[in-house]
Amino acid sequence: MADAALFEFLHTEMVAELWAQDPDPGPGVSAGPRGEGGRAAGQKMSLSVLEGMGFRVGQALGERLPRETLAFREELDVLKFLCKDVWAAVFQKQMDSLRTNHQGTYVLQDHSFPLLIRMASGLQYLEEVPKFLAFTCGLLRGTLSTLGIKSLVTASVAALPACKFQVVIQRS
Amino acid sequence: MSRQANRGTESKKMSSELFTLTYGALVTQLCRDYENDEDVNKQLDKMGYNIGVRLIEDFLARSNVGRCHDFRETADVIAKVAFKMYLGITPSITNWSPAGDEFSLILENNPLVDFVELPDNHSSLIYSNLLCGVLRGALEMVQMAVEAKFVQDTLKGDGVTEIRMRFIRRIEDNLPAGEE
């Protein structure tokens, strides 16, 4: 059983990869790993890549849920499940609040998001925050996807470590 | 069994799988970003190193182990305390070199590789190489320069997974010139 701290350490390191120093690509520098000229060697992860990784992990997590859990009566039940069971499994705490306009938009609030806690609280580092949220947004989107719900998940932070996740259900 | 108990076990399982799933996604991504397996291996080692230098503090804070007096004690702590705490397994320690500066950690099962299969075109990939970096980084912070490398891997068809640990030297604290 992998300890919960390991995920946090791994996540922090994955985000750090995103911000690793890119050597200045001067003229005549060798092409990047995929042969694209001008890019510094070693493709750096972008926010969308982090989100994509979170999505695949969220999907896989969703697939490991027992069958009975998947019989939700309505959309709101799924979101409640996300806020209680999934959040507790992933972050050892439940989401602090869930609000909805009953028209497919949900706002999930965590007053003390574990992946932001180690950073200073308040307004310092606000700029750095998006890269720390991308993976988790993807994770939520992925789990919802396995539960049959297509969504768009974004996150915003007014002051660390409190964080809001906005889930907008996509109806085709 | 009460519904409450079921929920608890499911949560625990999910949280433990979170790390292995995330690790798998990371390796997959690195294989896309880097053209050859060697570069992926190096990147995993580097990331592991960065994790190790921070993980050691978490470990020392939670485990309450004192300073190790020799490499044999270190081996015991790594296998019986650290691996147990973080990965829930206790590798066995074998194959000590006569000089006492090398040993092997044998993992009957490696939690990182649950559900993992190496595709044919990645035969040089050392999937769990992050672990070697973590060991190296963590031990460096307690003044030990070591080399860690996989010599057997169940992913490659071996019966067990074996990490070979080699003590290189003690790292003395470097004082700035002019100070005693």
CSV table of C-alpha atoms in Angstrom, one decimal:
chain,number,residue,atom,x,y,z
A,1,MET,CA,0.0,0.0,0.0
A,2,ALA,CA,1.7,3.2,-1.2
A,3,ASP,CA,1.7,5.9,1.5
A,4,ALA,CA,-0.3,9.1,0.7
A,5,ALA,CA,2.8,11.3,1.1
A,6,LEU,CA,4.4,9.6,-2.0
A,7,PHE,CA,1.7,11.0,-4.2
A,8,GLU,CA,2.2,14.5,-2.9
A,9,PHE,CA,6.0,14.3,-3.4
A,10,LEU,CA,5.6,12.9,-6.9
A,11,HIS,CA,3.0,15.5,-7.8
A,12,THR,CA,5.3,18.3,-6.6
A,13,GLU,CA,8.2,17.0,-8.7
A,14,MET,CA,6.0,16.6,-11.8
A,15,VAL,CA,4.9,20.3,-11.4
A,16,ALA,CA,8.6,21.3,-10.9
A,17,GLU,CA,9.5,19.6,-14.2
A,18,LEU,CA,7.1,22.1,-15.8
A,19,TRP,CA,9.1,25.0,-14.5
A,20,ALA,CA,12.6,23.6,-14.9
A,21,GLN,CA,15.0,26.1,-16.5
A,22,ASP,CA,14.9,26.0,-20.2
A,23,PRO,CA,18.4,26.7,-21.7
A,24,ASP,CA,18.1,29.6,-24.1
A,25,PRO,CA,17.6,28.1,-27.5
A,26,GLY,CA,20.1,30.1,-29.6
A,27,PRO,CA,20.6,29.7,-33.3
A,28,GLY,CA,21.9,26.3,-34.4
A,29,VAL,CA,20.9,24.5,-31.3
A,30,SER,CA,20.1,20.9,-31.7
A,31,ALA,CA,16.4,20.0,-32.3
A,32,GLY,CA,14.2,18.8,-29.4
A,33,PRO,CA,13.4,15.2,-28.8
A,34,ARG,CA,10.7,15.1,-31.4
A,35,GLY,CA,12.8,16.8,-34.0
A,36,GLU,CA,11.2,20.2,-33.7
A,37,GLY,CA,13.7,22.9,-34.4
A,38,GLY,CA,14.3,25.7,-32.0
A,39,ARG,CA,12.9,24.0,-28.9
A,40,ALA,CA,15.2,23.3,-26.1
A,41,ALA,CA,16.1,19.7,-25.6
A,42,GLY,CA,13.7,17.9,-23.2
A,43,GLN,CA,10.1,18.6,-23.9
A,44,LYS,CA,8.7,20.4,-20.8
A,45,MET,CA,5.3,19.5,-19.6
A,46,SER,CA,2.6,22.0,-20.2
A,47,LEU,CA,-0.5,22.6,-18.1
A,48,SER,CA,-2.6,20.6,-20.6
A,49,VAL,CA,-0.2,17.7,-20.3
A,50,LEU,CA,-0.6,17.7,-16.5
A,51,GLU,CA,-4.3,17.9,-16.9
A,52,GLY,CA,-4.2,15.0,-19.4
A,53,MET,CA,-2.3,12.9,-17.0
A,54,GLY,CA,-4.7,13.7,-14.2
A,55,PHE,CA,-7.6,12.7,-16.5
A,56,ARG,CA,-6.1,9.2,-17.2
A,57,VAL,CA,-5.5,8.6,-13.6
A,58,GLY,CA,-9.0,9.8,-12.7
A,59,GLN,CA,-10.4,7.4,-15.3
A,60,ALA,CA,-8.4,4.5,-13.9
A,61,LEU,CA,-9.5,5.4,-10.4
A,62,GLY,CA,-13.1,5.5,-11.4
A,63,GLU,CA,-12.8,2.1,-13.0
A,64,ARG,CA,-11.7,0.6,-9.7
A,65,LEU,CA,-14.9,1.6,-7.9
A,66,PRO,CA,-17.2,-1.3,-6.9
A,67,ARG,CA,-20.3,-1.9,-9.1
A,68,GLU,CA,-22.8,-0.8,-6.4
A,69,THR,CA,-21.3,2.7,-6.3
A,70,LEU,CA,-22.1,3.3,-9.9
A,71,ALA,CA,-25.8,3.2,-9.5
A,72,PHE,CA,-26.4,6.9,-8.9
A,73,ARG,CA,-29.9,8.2,-9.0
A,74,GLU,CA,-29.0,11.6,-10.4
A,75,GLU,CA,-26.2,13.9,-11.4
A,76,LEU,CA,-26.0,15.6,-8.0
A,77,ASP,CA,-25.4,12.2,-6.3
A,78,VAL,CA,-22.3,11.7,-8.5
A,79,LEU,CA,-21.0,15.1,-7.5
A,80,LYS,CA,-21.6,14.3,-3.9
A,81,PHE,CA,-19.8,11.1,-4.3
A,82,LEU,CA,-16.9,13.0,-5.8
A,83,CYS,CA,-16.8,15.4,-2.9
A,84,LYS,CA,-17.0,12.8,-0.2
A,85,ASP,CA,-15.6,9.4,-1.3
A,86,VAL,CA,-13.2,10.3,-4.1
A,87,TRP,CA,-11.8,13.4,-2.4
A,88,ALA,CA,-11.3,11.5,0.9
A,89,ALA,CA,-9.6,8.6,-1.0
A,90,VAL,CA,-7.3,10.9,-2.8
A,91,PHE,CA,-6.7,13.7,-0.3
A,92,GLN,CA,-7.7,12.2,3.1
A,93,LYS,CA,-10.4,14.8,3.6
A,94,GLN,CA,-13.8,15.6,2.2
A,95,MET,CA,-14.5,18.6,0.0
A,96,ASP,CA,-15.7,21.5,2.3
A,97,SER,CA,-18.6,22.6,0.3
A,98,LEU,CA,-20.6,21.9,-2.9
A,99,ARG,CA,-22.9,24.4,-4.6
A,100,THR,CA,-24.8,24.2,-7.8
A,101,ASN,CA,-27.1,26.2,-9.9
A,102,HIS,CA,-29.1,23.0,-10.7
A,103,GLN,CA,-28.3,23.7,-14.4
A,104,GLY,CA,-25.1,21.7,-14.8
A,105,THR,CA,-22.6,23.9,-13.0
A,106,TYR,CA,-21.1,22.9,-9.7
A,107,VAL,CA,-18.7,24.7,-7.5
A,108,LEU,CA,-16.6,22.5,-5.2
A,109,GLN,CA,-14.8,24.3,-2.5
A,110,ASP,CA,-11.8,23.1,-0.4
A,111,HIS,CA,-10.7,25.5,2.3
A,112,SER,CA,-7.4,23.8,2.7
A,113,PHE,CA,-6.4,22.0,-0.4
A,114,PRO,CA,-3.6,19.6,0.5
A,115,LEU,CA,-1.5,20.2,-2.6
A,116,LEU,CA,-1.4,23.9,-1.8
A,117,ILE,CA,-0.8,23.7,1.9
A,118,ARG,CA,3.0,23.5,1.8
A,119,MET,CA,3.1,26.8,-0.1
A,120,ALA,CA,2.7,30.0,1.8
A,121,SER,CA,-0.9,30.9,2.7
A,122,GLY,CA,-2.4,34.1,1.4
A,123,LEU,CA,-1.6,35.9,-1.8
A,124,GLN,CA,2.0,35.1,-2.3
A,125,TYR,CA,2.6,32.6,-5.1
A,126,LEU,CA,-0.8,33.1,-6.6
A,127,GLU,CA,0.8,33.1,-10.0
A,128,GLU,CA,2.3,29.7,-9.4
A,129,VAL,CA,-1.0,28.1,-8.5
A,130,PRO,CA,-2.4,27.0,-11.9
A,131,LYS,CA,0.3,24.4,-12.4
A,132,PHE,CA,-0.5,22.9,-9.0
A,133,LEU,CA,-4.2,22.5,-9.8
A,134,ALA,CA,-4.0,21.2,-13.4
A,135,PHE,CA,-3.5,17.5,-12.5
A,136,THR,CA,-6.4,17.5,-10.0
A,137,CYS,CA,-8.7,19.2,-12.4
A,138,GLY,CA,-7.9,16.4,-14.9
A,139,LEU,CA,-8.4,13.8,-12.2
A,140,LEU,CA,-11.9,15.1,-11.4
A,141,ARG,CA,-12.8,15.2,-15.1
A,142,GLY,CA,-11.5,11.7,-15.6
A,143,THR,CA,-13.4,10.2,-12.7
A,144,LEU,CA,-16.6,11.9,-13.9
A,145,SER,CA,-15.9,10.5,-17.3
A,146,THR,CA,-15.9,6.9,-16.0
A,147,LEU,CA,-19.1,7.6,-14.2
A,148,GLY,CA,-20.7,8.6,-17.5
A,149,ILE,CA,-20.4,12.4,-17.2
A,150,LYS,CA,-18.7,14.6,-19.7
A,151,SER,CA,-17.4,17.8,-18.1
A,152,LEU,CA,-15.1,20.7,-18.1
A,153,VAL,CA,-13.2,21.3,-14.8
A,154,THR,CA,-11.4,24.4,-13.9
A,155,ALA,CA,-10.0,25.7,-10.7
A,156,SER,CA,-9.4,29.0,-9.1
A,157,VAL,CA,-7.7,30.3,-6.0
A,158,ALA,CA,-8.5,33.6,-4.3
A,159,ALA,CA,-6.1,33.0,-1.4
A,160,LEU,CA,-4.0,29.9,-0.6
A,161,PRO,CA,-4.7,27.3,0.5
A,162,ALA,CA,-8.4,27.7,-0.2
A,163,CYS,CA,-9.4,26.5,-3.7
A,164,LYS,CA,-12.5,26.3,-5.8
A,165,PHE,CA,-13.1,23.7,-8.5
A,166,GLN,CA,-15.7,24.5,-11.1
A,167,VAL,CA,-17.4,21.6,-12.9
A,168,VAL,CA,-19.5,22.4,-15.9
A,169,ILE,CA,-21.4,19.4,-17.3
A,170,GLN,CA,-21.1,19.1,-21.1
A,171,ARG,CA,-24.3,18.0,-22.7
A,172,SER,CA,-23.8,17.0,-26.3
B,1,MET,CA,-19.7,-6.4,6.7
B,2,SER,CA,-21.1,-3.0,7.4
B,3,ARG,CA,-21.3,-0.5,4.6
B,4,GLN,CA,-19.0,1.8,6.5
B,5,ALA,CA,-16.2,-0.7,6.6
B,6,ASN,CA,-16.5,-1.3,2.9
B,7,ARG,CA,-16.2,2.3,2.2
B,8,GLY,CA,-13.1,2.6,4.4
B,9,THR,CA,-11.3,-0.2,2.5
B,10,GLU,CA,-12.2,1.2,-0.9
B,11,SER,CA,-10.8,4.6,0.1
B,12,LYS,CA,-7.6,3.1,1.3
B,13,LYS,CA,-7.2,1.1,-1.9
B,14,MET,CA,-7.9,4.1,-4.0
B,15,SER,CA,-5.4,6.3,-2.2
B,16,SER,CA,-2.7,3.7,-2.5
B,17,GLU,CA,-3.4,3.2,-6.2
B,18,LEU,CA,-3.3,6.9,-6.8
B,19,PHE,CA,0.5,6.9,-6.5
B,20,THR,CA,1.1,3.9,-8.7
B,21,LEU,CA,-1.4,5.2,-11.3
B,22,THR,CA,0.2,8.6,-11.3
B,23,TYR,CA,3.6,7.1,-11.6
B,24,GLY,CA,2.4,5.1,-14.6
B,25,ALA,CA,1.0,8.2,-16.2
B,26,LEU,CA,4.4,9.9,-15.6
B,27,VAL,CA,6.4,7.2,-17.2
B,28,THR,CA,4.0,7.1,-20.2
B,29,GLN,CA,4.4,10.8,-20.6
B,30,LEU,CA,8.2,10.7,-20.4
B,31,CYS,CA,8.3,8.0,-23.0
B,32,ARG,CA,6.4,10.4,-25.3
B,33,ASP,CA,8.7,13.3,-24.5
B,34,TYR,CA,12.0,11.6,-24.9
B,35,GLU,CA,13.0,9.6,-27.9
B,36,ASN,CA,15.0,6.8,-26.2
B,37,ASP,CA,14.7,4.8,-23.1
B,38,GLU,CA,18.1,5.9,-21.7
B,39,ASP,CA,16.9,9.5,-21.5
B,40,VAL,CA,13.7,8.4,-19.8
B,41,ASN,CA,15.7,6.4,-17.3
B,42,LYS,CA,17.9,9.4,-16.6
B,43,GLN,CA,14.9,11.7,-16.1
B,44,LEU,CA,13.3,9.2,-13.7
B,45,ASP,CA,16.5,9.0,-11.7
B,46,LYS,CA,16.8,12.8,-11.6
B,47,MET,CA,13.2,13.2,-10.5
B,48,GLY,CA,13.6,10.5,-7.9
B,49,TYR,CA,16.7,12.3,-6.6
B,50,ASN,CA,14.8,15.5,-6.2
B,51,ILE,CA,12.0,13.6,-4.4
B,52,GLY,CA,14.6,11.8,-2.2
B,53,VAL,CA,16.2,14.9,-0.9
B,54,ARG,CA,12.8,16.1,0.5
B,55,LEU,CA,11.4,12.7,1.4
B,56,ILE,CA,14.3,12.1,3.9
B,57,GLU,CA,12.9,14.8,6.1
B,58,ASP,CA,9.5,13.3,6.1
B,59,PHE,CA,11.0,9.9,6.8
B,60,LEU,CA,13.1,11.1,9.7
B,61,ALA,CA,10.2,13.0,11.2
B,62,ARG,CA,7.9,10.1,11.1
B,63,SER,CA,10.1,7.2,11.8
B,64,ASN,CA,12.1,8.3,14.8
B,65,VAL,CA,15.2,6.3,13.8
B,66,GLY,CA,18.5,7.5,15.1
B,67,ARG,CA,21.7,7.9,13.2
B,68,CYS,CA,23.0,4.7,11.5
B,69,HIS,CA,26.4,3.7,12.5
B,70,ASP,CA,27.3,1.6,9.5
B,71,PHE,CA,26.0,0.5,6.1
B,72,ARG,CA,24.5,-2.6,7.6
B,73,GLU,CA,22.3,-0.6,9.9
B,74,THR,CA,21.4,1.7,6.9
B,75,ALA,CA,20.3,-1.4,4.9
B,76,ASP,CA,18.1,-2.5,7.7
B,77,VAL,CA,16.4,0.9,8.1
B,78,ILE,CA,15.9,1.2,4.3
B,79,ALA,CA,14.3,-2.3,4.0
B,80,LYS,CA,12.4,-2.6,7.3
B,81,VAL,CA,11.4,0.9,8.0
B,82,ALA,CA,11.5,3.1,4.9
B,83,PHE,CA,10.1,0.6,2.3
B,84,LYS,CA,7.5,-0.5,4.8
B,85,MET,CA,6.4,3.0,5.6
B,86,TYR,CA,6.2,4.3,2.0
B,87,LEU,CA,5.4,1.2,-0.1
B,88,GLY,CA,4.0,-1.2,2.4
B,89,ILE,CA,6.6,-3.9,1.5
B,90,THR,CA,9.7,-5.2,3.3
B,91,PRO,CA,12.4,-6.2,0.8
B,92,SER,CA,14.9,-8.8,2.0
B,93,ILE,CA,18.6,-7.9,2.2
B,94,THR,CA,21.0,-10.3,0.6
B,95,ASN,CA,24.3,-10.7,-1.2
B,96,TRP,CA,26.5,-8.6,1.0
B,97,SER,CA,29.9,-7.9,-0.5
B,98,PRO,CA,32.9,-9.1,1.6
B,99,ALA,CA,33.9,-5.5,2.3
B,100,GLY,CA,30.4,-4.8,3.5
B,101,ASP,CA,29.9,-1.9,1.1
B,102,GLU,CA,27.4,-3.5,-1.3
B,103,PHE,CA,24.1,-5.3,-0.8
B,104,SER,CA,21.0,-6.2,-2.6
B,105,LEU,CA,17.4,-5.4,-1.9
B,106,ILE,CA,15.1,-8.2,-3.1
B,107,LEU,CA,11.5,-7.2,-3.8
B,108,GLU,CA,9.2,-10.2,-4.2
B,109,ASN,CA,6.6,-7.8,-5.6
B,110,ASN,CA,7.0,-4.3,-6.6
B,111,PRO,CA,3.9,-2.2,-6.0
B,112,LEU,CA,4.9,0.3,-8.7
B,113,VAL,CA,4.4,-2.3,-11.5
B,114,ASP,CA,0.9,-3.5,-10.6
B,115,PHE,CA,-1.0,-3.8,-13.9
B,116,VAL,CA,2.1,-2.7,-15.9
B,117,GLU,CA,3.5,-4.4,-18.9
B,118,LEU,CA,6.5,-3.2,-20.9
B,119,PRO,CA,5.8,-2.9,-24.6
B,120,ASP,CA,8.3,-4.5,-26.9
B,121,ASN,CA,9.9,-1.3,-28.1
B,122,HIS,CA,10.9,-0.3,-24.6
B,123,SER,CA,13.2,-3.1,-23.6
B,124,SER,CA,15.8,-0.8,-22.1
B,125,LEU,CA,13.4,1.1,-20.0
B,126,ILE,CA,14.0,0.8,-16.3
B,127,TYR,CA,10.4,1.4,-15.3
B,128,SER,CA,10.9,1.9,-11.5
B,129,ASN,CA,14.1,3.9,-11.9
B,130,LEU,CA,12.6,6.7,-9.8
B,131,LEU,CA,13.2,4.4,-6.7
B,132,CYS,CA,17.0,4.5,-7.4
B,133,GLY,CA,17.0,8.2,-7.5
B,134,VAL,CA,15.0,8.5,-4.3
B,135,LEU,CA,17.4,6.2,-2.5
B,136,ARG,CA,20.4,8.1,-3.8
B,137,GLY,CA,18.9,11.6,-2.9
B,138,ALA,CA,17.7,10.6,0.5
B,139,LEU,CA,21.0,9.0,1.5
B,140,GLU,CA,23.0,11.9,0.2
B,141,MET,CA,21.1,14.1,2.7
B,142,VAL,CA,22.4,11.9,5.5
B,143,GLN,CA,25.9,12.2,4.3
B,144,MET,CA,26.2,9.0,2.2
B,145,ALA,CA,27.1,8.9,-1.4
B,146,VAL,CA,25.6,5.7,-2.8
B,147,GLU,CA,24.8,4.1,-6.1
B,148,ALA,CA,21.5,2.3,-6.6
B,149,LYS,CA,20.6,0.3,-9.6
B,150,PHE,CA,18.2,-2.4,-10.8
B,151,VAL,CA,19.9,-5.7,-11.6
B,152,GLN,CA,16.7,-7.8,-11.8
B,153,ASP,CA,13.2,-6.7,-12.8
B,154,THR,CA,10.0,-8.8,-12.8
B,155,LEU,CA,8.8,-6.5,-15.7
B,156,LYS,CA,11.6,-8.0,-17.8
B,157,GLY,CA,10.8,-11.6,-16.9
B,158,ASP,CA,13.0,-12.0,-13.9
B,159,GLY,CA,11.7,-13.9,-10.9
B,160,VAL,CA,12.2,-11.1,-8.5
B,161,THR,CA,13.1,-7.4,-8.6
B,162,GLU,CA,16.6,-6.7,-7.2
B,163,ILE,CA,18.1,-3.3,-6.4
B,164,ARG,CA,21.9,-3.3,-5.9
B,165,MET,CA,23.1,-0.7,-3.4
B,166,ARG,CA,26.7,0.3,-3.3
B,167,PHE,CA,28.3,2.6,-0.8
B,168,ILE,CA,30.7,5.0,-2.5
B,169,ARG,CA,31.9,7.3,0.3
B,170,ARG,CA,30.9,9.4,3.3
B,171,ILE,CA,30.1,13.0,2.4
B,172,GLU,CA,31.9,15.3,4.8
B,173,ASP,CA,30.3,18.6,5.5
B,174,ASN,CA,32.1,21.2,3.4
B,175,LEU,CA,33.0,24.2,5.5
B,176,PRO,CA,33.7,27.5,3.7
B,177,ALA,CA,37.4,28.3,3.3
B,178,GLY,CA,39.0,30.0,6.3
B,179,GLU,CA,36.6,28.5,8.9
B,180,GLU,CA,37.4,25.7,11.2
